[in-house]
mmCIF file of C-alpha atoms and ligand atoms in Angstrom:
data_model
loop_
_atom_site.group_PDB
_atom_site.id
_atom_site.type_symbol
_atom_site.label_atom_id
_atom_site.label_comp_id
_atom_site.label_asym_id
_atom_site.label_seq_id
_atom_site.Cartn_x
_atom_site.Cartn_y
_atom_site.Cartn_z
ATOM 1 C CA UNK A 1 94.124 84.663 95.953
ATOM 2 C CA UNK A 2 94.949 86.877 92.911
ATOM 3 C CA UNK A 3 97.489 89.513 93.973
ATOM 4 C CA UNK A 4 98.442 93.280 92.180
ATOM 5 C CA UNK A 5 100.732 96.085 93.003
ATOM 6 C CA UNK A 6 100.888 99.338 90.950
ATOM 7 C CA UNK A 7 103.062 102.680 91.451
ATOM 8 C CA UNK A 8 102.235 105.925 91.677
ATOM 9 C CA UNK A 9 103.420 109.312 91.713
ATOM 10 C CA UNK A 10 101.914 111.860 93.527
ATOM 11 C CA UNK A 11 103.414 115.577 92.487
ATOM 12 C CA UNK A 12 101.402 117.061 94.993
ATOM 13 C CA UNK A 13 98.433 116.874 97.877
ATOM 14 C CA UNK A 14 95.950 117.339 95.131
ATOM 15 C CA UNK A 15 97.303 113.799 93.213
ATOM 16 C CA UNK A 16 96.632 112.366 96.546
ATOM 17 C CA UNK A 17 92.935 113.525 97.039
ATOM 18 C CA UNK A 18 92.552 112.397 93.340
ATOM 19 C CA UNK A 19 93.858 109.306 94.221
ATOM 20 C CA UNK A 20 91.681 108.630 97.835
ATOM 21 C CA UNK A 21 88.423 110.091 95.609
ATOM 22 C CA UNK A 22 89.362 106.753 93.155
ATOM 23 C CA UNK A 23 89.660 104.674 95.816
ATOM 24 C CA UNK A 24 86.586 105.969 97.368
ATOM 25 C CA UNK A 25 84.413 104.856 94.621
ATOM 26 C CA UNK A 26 85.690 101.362 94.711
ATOM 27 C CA UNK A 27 85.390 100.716 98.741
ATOM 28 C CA UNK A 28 82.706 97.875 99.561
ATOM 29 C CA UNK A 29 81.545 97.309 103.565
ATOM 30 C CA UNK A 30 84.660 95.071 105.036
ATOM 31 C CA UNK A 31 87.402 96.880 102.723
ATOM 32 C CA UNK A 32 90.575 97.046 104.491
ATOM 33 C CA UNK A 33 93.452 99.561 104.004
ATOM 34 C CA UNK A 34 97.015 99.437 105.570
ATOM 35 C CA UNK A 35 99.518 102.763 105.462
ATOM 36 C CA UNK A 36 102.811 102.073 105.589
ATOM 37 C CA UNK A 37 105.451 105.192 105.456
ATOM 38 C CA UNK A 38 107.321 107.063 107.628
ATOM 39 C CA UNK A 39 106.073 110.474 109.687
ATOM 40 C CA UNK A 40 104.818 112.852 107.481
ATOM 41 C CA UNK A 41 104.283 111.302 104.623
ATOM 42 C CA UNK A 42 100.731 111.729 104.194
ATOM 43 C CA UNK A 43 98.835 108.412 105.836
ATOM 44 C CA UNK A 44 96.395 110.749 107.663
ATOM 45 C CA UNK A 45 96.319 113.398 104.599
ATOM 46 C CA UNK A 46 95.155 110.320 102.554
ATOM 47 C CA UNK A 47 92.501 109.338 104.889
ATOM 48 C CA UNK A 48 91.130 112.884 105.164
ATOM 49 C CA UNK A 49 90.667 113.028 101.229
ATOM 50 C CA UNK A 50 89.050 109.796 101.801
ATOM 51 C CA UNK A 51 86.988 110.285 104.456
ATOM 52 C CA UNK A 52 85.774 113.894 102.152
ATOM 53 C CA UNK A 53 85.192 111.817 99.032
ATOM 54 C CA UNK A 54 82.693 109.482 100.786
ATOM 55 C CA UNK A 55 80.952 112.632 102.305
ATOM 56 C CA UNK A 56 82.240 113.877 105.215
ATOM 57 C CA UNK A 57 82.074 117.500 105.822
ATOM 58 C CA UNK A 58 82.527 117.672 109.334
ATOM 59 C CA UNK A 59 86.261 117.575 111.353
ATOM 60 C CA UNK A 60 88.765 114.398 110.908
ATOM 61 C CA UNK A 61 90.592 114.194 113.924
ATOM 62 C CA UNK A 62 94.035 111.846 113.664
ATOM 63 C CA UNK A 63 93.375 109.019 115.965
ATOM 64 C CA UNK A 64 97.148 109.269 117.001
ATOM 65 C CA UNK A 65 96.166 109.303 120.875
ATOM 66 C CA UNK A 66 92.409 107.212 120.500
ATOM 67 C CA UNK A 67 93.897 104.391 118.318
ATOM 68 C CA UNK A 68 90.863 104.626 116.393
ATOM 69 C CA UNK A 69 88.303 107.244 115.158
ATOM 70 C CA UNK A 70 84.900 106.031 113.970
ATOM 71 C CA UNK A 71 83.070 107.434 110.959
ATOM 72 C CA UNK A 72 79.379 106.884 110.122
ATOM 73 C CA UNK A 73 79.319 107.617 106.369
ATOM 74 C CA UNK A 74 76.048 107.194 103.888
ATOM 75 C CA UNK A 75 77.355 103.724 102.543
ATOM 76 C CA UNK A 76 78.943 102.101 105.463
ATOM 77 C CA UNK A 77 80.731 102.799 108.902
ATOM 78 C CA UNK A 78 84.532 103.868 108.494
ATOM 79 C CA UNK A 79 86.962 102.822 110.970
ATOM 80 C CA UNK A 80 90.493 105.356 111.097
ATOM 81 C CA UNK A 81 93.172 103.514 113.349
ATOM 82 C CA UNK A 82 96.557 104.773 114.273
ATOM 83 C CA UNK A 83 98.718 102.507 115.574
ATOM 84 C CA UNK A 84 101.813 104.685 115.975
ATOM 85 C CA UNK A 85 101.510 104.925 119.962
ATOM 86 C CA UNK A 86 100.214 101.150 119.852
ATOM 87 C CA UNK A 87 102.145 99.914 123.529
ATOM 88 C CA UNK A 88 101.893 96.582 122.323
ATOM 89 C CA UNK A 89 101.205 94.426 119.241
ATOM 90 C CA UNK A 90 98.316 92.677 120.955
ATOM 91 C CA UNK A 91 97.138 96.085 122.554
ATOM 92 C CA UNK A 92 94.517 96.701 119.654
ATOM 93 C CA UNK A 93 92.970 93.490 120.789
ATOM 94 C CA UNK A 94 92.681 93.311 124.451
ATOM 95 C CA UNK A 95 90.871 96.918 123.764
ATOM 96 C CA UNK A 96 88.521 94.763 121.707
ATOM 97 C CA UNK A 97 88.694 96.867 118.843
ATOM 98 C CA UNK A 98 88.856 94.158 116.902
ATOM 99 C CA UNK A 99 85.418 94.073 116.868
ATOM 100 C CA UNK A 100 85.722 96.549 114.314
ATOM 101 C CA UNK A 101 87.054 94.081 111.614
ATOM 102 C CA UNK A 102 83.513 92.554 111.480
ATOM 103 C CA UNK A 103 83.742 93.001 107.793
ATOM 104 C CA UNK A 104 81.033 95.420 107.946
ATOM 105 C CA UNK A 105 83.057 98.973 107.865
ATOM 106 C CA UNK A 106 85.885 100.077 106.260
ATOM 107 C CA UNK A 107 89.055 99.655 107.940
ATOM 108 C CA UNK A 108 91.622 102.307 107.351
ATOM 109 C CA UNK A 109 95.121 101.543 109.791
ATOM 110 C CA UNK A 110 98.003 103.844 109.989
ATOM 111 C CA UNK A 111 101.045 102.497 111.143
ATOM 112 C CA UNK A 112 100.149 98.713 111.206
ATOM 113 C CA UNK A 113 103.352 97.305 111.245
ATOM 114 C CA UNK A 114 102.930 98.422 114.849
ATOM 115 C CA UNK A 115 100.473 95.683 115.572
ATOM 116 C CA UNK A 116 103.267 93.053 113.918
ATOM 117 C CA UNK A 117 101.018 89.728 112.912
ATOM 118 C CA UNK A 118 97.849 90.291 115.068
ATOM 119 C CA UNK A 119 96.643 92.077 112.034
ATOM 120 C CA UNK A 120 94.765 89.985 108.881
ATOM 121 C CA UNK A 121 96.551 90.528 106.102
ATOM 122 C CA UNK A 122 94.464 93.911 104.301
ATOM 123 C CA UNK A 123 92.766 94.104 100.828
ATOM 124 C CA UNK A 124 95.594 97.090 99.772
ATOM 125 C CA UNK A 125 97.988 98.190 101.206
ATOM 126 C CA UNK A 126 99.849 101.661 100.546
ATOM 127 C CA UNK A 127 103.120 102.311 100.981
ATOM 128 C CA UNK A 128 104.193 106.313 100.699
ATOM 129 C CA UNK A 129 106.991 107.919 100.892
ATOM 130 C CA UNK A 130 107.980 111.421 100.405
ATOM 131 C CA UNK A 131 110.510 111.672 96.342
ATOM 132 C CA UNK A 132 112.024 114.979 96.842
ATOM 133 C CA UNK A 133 113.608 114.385 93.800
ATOM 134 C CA UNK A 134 110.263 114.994 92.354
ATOM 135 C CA UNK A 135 109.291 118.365 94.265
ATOM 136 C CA UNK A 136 108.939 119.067 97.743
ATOM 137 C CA UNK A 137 105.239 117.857 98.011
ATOM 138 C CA UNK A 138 105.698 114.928 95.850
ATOM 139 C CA UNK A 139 104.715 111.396 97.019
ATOM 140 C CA UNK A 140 105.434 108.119 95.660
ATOM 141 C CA UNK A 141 102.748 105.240 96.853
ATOM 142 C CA UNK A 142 103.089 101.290 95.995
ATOM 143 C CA UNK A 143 99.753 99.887 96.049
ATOM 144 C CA UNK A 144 99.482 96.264 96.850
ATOM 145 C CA UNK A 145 96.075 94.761 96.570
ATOM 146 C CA UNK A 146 94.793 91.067 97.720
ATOM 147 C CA UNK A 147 91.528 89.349 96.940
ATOM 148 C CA UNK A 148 88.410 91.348 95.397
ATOM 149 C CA UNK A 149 88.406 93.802 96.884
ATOM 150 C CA UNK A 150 92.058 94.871 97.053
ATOM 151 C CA UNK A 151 91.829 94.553 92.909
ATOM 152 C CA UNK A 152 88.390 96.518 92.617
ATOM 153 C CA UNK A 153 90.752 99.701 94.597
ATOM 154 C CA UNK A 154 93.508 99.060 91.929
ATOM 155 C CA UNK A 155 91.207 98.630 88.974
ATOM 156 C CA UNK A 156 89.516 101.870 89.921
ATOM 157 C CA UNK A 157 93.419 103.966 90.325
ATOM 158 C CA UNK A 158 93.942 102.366 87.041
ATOM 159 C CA UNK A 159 90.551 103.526 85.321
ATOM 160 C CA UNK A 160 91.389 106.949 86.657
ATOM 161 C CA UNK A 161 94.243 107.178 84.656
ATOM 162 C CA UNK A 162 96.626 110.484 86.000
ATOM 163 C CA UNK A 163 98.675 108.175 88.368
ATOM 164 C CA UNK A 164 101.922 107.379 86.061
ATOM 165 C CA UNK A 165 104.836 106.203 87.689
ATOM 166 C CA UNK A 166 106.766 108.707 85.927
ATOM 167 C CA UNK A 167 106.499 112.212 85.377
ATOM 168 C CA UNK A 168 105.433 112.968 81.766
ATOM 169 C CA UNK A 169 108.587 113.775 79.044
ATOM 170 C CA UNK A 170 108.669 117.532 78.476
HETATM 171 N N1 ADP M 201 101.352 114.873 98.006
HETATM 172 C C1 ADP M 201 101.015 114.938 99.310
HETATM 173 N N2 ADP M 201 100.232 113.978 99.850
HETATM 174 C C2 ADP M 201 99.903 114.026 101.153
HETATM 175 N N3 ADP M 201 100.280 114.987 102.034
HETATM 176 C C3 ADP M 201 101.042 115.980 101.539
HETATM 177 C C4 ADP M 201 101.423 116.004 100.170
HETATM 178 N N4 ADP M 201 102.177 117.107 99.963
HETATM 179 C C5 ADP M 201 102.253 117.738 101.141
HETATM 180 N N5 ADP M 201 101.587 117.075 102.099
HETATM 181 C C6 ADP M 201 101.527 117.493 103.508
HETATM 182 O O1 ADP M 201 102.293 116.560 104.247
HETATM 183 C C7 ADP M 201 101.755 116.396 105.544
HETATM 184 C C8 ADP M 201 101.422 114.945 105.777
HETATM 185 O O2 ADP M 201 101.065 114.811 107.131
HETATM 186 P P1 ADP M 201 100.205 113.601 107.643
HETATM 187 O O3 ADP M 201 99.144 113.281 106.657
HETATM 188 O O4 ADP M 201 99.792 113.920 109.035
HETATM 189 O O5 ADP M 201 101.320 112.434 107.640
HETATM 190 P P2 ADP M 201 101.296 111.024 108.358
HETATM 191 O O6 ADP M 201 99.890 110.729 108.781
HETATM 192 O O7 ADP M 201 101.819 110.081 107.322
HETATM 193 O O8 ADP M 201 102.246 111.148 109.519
HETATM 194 C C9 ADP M 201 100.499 117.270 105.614
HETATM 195 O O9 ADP M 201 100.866 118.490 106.223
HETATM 196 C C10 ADP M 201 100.149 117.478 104.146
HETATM 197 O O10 ADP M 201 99.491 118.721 103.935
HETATM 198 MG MG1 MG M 202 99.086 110.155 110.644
#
């Protein structure tokens, strides 16, 4: 299966809508998402900008104490997990939210390192972390895509072209 990773920086909150609103457009029923990073580093900021950019107007609660919020957007059903207070790796499953990974929504899971190997491996995965070398509100994200899917995400951050790695030379 043909496999890509790209890096970004993110100076600031805005960057990171820009960058859910690309990945937005590329997002096909089954799509999954992983994000990986520490407490604050944006998963659930991400998802909101997401979750706007396919047309949600209404509230986007953190599933931190559901495990899983469901969205029922225009082109598909969206699925936002958090796995943070996950008791167990298999706990995700004997809820039968699995059932959820029918390859008809989009699957977007916070913390899934949480659920160890119970989890199929996702079409990208995003790993952010906070560069406050770069500014306060700066992000850095490696994108790792798998399969189809995972590549139509990276080809559409790549076609929207304001994610360099590096700041631009004054
Ligand atoms: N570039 C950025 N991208 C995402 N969030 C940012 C950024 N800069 C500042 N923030 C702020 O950082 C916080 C991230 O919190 P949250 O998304 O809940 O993190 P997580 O879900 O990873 O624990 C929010 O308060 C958000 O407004
Ligand atoms: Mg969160």
């Amino acid at each position: 299966m043909p496999a890509d990773s790209l890096s970004l920086l993110l100076p600031d909150e805005t960057a990171t809508a820009a960058l859910a609103r690309a990945i937005a457009g590329a997002l096909q029923p089954g799509t999954t998402i992983h994000l990986s990073g520490d407490l604050g580093s944006g998963k659930t900021a991400f998802t909101r900008a997401l979750l706007r950019a396919l047309g949600h107007t209404g509230r986007a609660k953190s599933p931190t104490f559901t495990l899983v919020e469901p969205y029922n957007l225009s082109k598909f059903n969206l699925y936002h997990f958090d796995f943070y207070r996950l008791s167990s790796e298999r706990a995700w499953l004997d809820a039968g939210f699995d059932e959820y990974l029918d390859g008809r929504g989009v699957v977007v899971i916070e913390w899934p390192e949480m659920a160890g190997n119970t989890l199929p491996e996702p079409d990208l995965l995003l790993r952010i972390r906070c560069d406050p070398a770069a500014g306060g509100d700066a992000r850095r994200v490696d994108a790792h895509a798998r399969g189809p899917q995972g590549l139509a995400c990276l080809n559409a951050i790549r076609a929207a072209g304001c994610f360099g790695p590096e700041p631009a030379p004054r």
